PDB file of C-alpha atoms in Angstrom:
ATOM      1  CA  UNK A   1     118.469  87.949  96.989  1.00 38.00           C
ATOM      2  CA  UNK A   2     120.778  90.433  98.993  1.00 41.00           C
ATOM      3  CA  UNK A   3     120.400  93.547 100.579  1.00 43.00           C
ATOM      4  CA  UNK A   4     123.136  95.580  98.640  1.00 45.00           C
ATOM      5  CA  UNK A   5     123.855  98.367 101.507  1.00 45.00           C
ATOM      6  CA  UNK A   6     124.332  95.068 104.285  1.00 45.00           C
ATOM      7  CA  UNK A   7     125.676  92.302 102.341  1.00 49.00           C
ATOM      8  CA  UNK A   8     123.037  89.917 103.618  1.00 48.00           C
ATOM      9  CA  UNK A   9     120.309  87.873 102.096  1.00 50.00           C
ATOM     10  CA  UNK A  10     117.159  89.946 102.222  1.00 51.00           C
ATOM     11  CA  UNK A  11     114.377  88.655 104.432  1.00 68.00           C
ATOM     12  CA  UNK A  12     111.527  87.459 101.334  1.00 75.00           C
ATOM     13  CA  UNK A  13     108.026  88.103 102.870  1.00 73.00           C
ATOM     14  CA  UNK A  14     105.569  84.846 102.398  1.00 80.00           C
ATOM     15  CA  UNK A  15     103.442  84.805  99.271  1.00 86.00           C
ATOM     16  CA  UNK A  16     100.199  83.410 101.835  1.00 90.00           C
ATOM     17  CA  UNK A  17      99.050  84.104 105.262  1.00 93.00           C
ATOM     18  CA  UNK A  18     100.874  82.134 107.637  1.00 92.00           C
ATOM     19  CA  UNK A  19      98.706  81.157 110.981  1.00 94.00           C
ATOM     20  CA  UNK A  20      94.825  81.615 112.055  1.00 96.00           C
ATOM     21  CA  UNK A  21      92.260  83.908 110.674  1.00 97.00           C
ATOM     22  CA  UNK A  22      91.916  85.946 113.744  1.00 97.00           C
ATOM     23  CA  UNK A  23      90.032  89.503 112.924  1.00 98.00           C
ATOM     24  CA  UNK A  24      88.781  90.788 109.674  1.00 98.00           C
ATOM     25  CA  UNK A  25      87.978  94.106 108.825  1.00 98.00           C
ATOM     26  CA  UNK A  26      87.286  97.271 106.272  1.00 97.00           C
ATOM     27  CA  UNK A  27      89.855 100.498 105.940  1.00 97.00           C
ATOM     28  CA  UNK A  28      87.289 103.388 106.579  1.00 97.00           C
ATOM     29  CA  UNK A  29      87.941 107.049 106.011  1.00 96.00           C
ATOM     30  CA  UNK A  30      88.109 107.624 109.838  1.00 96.00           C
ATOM     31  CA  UNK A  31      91.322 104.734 110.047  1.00 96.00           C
ATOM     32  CA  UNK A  32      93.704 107.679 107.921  1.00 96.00           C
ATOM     33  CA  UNK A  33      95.348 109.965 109.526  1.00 90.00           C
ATOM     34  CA  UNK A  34      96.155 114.110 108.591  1.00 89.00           C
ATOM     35  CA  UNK A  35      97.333 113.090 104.847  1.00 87.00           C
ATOM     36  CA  UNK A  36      94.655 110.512 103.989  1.00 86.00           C
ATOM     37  CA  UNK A  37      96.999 107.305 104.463  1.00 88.00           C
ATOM     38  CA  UNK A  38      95.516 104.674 106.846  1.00 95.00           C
ATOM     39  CA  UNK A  39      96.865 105.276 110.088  1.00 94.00           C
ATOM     40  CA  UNK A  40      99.614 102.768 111.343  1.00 94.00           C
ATOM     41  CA  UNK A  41      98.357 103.076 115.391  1.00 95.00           C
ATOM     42  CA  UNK A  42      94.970 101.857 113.926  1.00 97.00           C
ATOM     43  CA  UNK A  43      96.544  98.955 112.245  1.00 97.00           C
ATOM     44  CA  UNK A  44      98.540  98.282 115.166  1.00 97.00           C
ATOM     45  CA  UNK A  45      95.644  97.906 117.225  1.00 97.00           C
ATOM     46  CA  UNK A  46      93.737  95.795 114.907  1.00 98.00           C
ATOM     47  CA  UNK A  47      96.660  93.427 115.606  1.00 98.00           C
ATOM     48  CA  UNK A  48      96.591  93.419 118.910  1.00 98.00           C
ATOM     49  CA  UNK A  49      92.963  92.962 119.333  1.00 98.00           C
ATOM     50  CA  UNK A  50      93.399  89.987 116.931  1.00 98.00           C
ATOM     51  CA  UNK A  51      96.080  88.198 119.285  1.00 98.00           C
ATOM     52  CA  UNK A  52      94.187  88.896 122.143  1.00 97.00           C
ATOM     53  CA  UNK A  53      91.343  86.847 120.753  1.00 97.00           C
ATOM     54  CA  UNK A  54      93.735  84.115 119.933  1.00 97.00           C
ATOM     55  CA  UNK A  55      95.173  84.147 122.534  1.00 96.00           C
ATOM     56  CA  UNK A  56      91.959  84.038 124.627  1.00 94.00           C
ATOM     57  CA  UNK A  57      90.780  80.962 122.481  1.00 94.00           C
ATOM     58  CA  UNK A  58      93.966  79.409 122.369  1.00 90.00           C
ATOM     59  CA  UNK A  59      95.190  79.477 125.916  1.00 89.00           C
ATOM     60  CA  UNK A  60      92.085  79.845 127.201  1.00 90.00           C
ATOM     61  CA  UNK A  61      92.890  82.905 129.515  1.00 90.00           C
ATOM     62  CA  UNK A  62      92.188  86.509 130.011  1.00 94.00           C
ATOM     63  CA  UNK A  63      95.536  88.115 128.925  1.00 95.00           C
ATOM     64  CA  UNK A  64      97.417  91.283 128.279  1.00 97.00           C
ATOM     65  CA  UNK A  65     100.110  92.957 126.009  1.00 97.00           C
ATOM     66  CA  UNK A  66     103.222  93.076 127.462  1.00 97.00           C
ATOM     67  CA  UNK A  67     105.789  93.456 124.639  1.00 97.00           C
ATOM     68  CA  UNK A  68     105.719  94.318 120.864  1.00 97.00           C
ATOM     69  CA  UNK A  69     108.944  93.144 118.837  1.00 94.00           C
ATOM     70  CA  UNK A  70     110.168  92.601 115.475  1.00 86.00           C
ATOM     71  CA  UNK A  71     107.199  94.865 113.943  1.00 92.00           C
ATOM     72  CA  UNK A  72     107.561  95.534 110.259  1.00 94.00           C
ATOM     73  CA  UNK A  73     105.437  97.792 108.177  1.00 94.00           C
ATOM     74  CA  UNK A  74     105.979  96.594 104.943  1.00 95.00           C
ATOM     75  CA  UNK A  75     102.989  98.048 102.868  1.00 95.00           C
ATOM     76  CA  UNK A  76     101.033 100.770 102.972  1.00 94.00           C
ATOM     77  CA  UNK A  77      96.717  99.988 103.752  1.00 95.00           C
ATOM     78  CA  UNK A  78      94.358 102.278 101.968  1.00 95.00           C
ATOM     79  CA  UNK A  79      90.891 103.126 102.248  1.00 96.00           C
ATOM     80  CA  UNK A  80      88.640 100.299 101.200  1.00 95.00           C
ATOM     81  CA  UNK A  81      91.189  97.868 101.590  1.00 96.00           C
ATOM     82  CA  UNK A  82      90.189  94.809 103.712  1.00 97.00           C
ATOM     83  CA  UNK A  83      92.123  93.727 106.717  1.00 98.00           C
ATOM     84  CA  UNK A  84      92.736  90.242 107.381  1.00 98.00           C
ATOM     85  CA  UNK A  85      94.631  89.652 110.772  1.00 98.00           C
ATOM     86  CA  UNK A  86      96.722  85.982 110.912  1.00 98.00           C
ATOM     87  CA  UNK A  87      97.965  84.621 114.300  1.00 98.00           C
ATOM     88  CA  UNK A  88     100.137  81.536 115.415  1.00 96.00           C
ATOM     89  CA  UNK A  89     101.873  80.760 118.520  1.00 96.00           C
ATOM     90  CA  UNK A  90     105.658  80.900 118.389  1.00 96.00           C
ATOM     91  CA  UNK A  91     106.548  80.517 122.291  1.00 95.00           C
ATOM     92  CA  UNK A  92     104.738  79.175 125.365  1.00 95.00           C
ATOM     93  CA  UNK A  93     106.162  80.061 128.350  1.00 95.00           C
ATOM     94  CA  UNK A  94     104.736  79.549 132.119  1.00 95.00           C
ATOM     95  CA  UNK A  95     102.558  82.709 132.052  1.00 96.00           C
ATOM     96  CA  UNK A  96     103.023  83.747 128.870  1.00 96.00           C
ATOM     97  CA  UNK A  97     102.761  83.333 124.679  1.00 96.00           C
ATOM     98  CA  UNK A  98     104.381  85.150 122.016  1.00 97.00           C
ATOM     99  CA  UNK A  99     101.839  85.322 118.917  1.00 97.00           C
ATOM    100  CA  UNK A 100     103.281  85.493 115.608  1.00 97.00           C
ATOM    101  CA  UNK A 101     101.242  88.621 113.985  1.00 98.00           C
ATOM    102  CA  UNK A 102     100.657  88.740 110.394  1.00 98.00           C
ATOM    103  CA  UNK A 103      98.049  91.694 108.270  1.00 98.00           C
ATOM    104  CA  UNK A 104      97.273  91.048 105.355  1.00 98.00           C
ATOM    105  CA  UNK A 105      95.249  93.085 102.635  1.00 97.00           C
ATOM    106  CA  UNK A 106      92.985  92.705  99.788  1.00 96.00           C
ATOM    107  CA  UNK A 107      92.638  95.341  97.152  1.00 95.00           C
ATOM    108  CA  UNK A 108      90.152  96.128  94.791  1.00 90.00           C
ATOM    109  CA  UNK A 109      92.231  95.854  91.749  1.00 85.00           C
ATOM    110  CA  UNK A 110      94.490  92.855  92.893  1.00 84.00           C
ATOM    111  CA  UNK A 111      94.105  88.898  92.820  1.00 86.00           C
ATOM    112  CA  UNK A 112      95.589  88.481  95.450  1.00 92.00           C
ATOM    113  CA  UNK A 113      96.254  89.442  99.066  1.00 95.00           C
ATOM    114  CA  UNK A 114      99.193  91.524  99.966  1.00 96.00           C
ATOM    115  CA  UNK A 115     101.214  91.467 103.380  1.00 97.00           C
ATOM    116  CA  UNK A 116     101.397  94.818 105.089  1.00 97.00           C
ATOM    117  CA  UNK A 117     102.518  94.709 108.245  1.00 97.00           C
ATOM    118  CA  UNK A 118     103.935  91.503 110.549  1.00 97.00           C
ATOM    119  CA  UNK A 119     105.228  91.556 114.388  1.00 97.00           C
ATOM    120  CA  UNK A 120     105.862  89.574 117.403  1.00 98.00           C
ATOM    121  CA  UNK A 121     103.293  90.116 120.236  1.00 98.00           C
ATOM    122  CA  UNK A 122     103.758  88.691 123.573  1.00 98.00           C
ATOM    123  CA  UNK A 123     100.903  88.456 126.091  1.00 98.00           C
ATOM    124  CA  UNK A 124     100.618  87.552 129.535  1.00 97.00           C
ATOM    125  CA  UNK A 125      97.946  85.571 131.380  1.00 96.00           C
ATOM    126  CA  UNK A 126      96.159  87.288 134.079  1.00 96.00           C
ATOM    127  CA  UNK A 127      93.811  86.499 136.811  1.00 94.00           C
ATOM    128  CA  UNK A 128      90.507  88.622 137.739  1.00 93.00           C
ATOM    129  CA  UNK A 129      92.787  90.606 139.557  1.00 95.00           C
ATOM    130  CA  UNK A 130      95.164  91.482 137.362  1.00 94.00           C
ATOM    131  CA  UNK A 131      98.171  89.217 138.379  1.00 96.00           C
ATOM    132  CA  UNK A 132      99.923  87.471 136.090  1.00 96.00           C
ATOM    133  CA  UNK A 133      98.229  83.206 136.390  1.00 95.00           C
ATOM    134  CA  UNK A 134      99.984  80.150 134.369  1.00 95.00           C
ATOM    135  CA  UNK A 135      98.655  79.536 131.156  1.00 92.00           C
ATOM    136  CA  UNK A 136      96.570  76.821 131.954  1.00 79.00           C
ATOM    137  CA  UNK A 137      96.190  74.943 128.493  1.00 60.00           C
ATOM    138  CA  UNK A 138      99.203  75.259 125.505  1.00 50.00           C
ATOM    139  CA  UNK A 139      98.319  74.291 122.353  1.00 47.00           C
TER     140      UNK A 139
END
């Protein structure tokens, strides 16, 4: 398939989650924001606060966000629609990991699950101070 404005071969998004089960959750009401669509910030964060638990479990470390890249919103959520959050480790570097990102939704009316929204999120290690520590285990 191309993309007929570029010329180039359009990127196909995967028909199945790609990664770890890292955070599932429910669309509420309260996620949407002024015109009733789920909120993209609150999918964002659900994202991050899935790669920080891998990355906690993975590398074993207390880590923060440092960098967001390559985020697509491909899908809109809706209310009642539930969130499934997929991680895997692209990049291990000497303090930190770039998490591949995936969210994925199931509808009511579908039979299967639908990708929404995929990024790049790269994390640091930190120490109980706050300064950036080598990951001490890479998987």
């Amino acid at each position: 398939m191309t993309d007929s404005t570029s010329g180039q071969a359009a990127k196909t998004p995967p028909e199945a989650p790609s990664g770890e089960l890292s955070l599932r959750t429910l669309a509420m009401p309260a996620d949407t924001n002024q015109n009733g669509d789920i909120f993209g910030g609150w999918l964002l964060s659900q994202m991050d606060i899935a790669g920080g638990m891998y990355v906690g479990k993975t590398a074993q470390c207390r880590s923060v966000t440092v960098a967001i890249e390559a985020m697509t919103f491909r899908k809109p959520v809706f209310v009642g629609d539930v969130v499934s959050v997929y991680a895997n480790t692209i990049r291990v570097g000497h303090t930190s990991i770039t998490v591949r990102i995936e969210a994925w939704v199931s509808r009511r009316n579908e039979s299967h699950s639908i990708l929404v929204t995929d990024g790049n999120f790269t994390y640091v290690a930190i120490d109980d101070a706050g300064k950036p520590e080598p990951i001490k285990v890479q998987s």
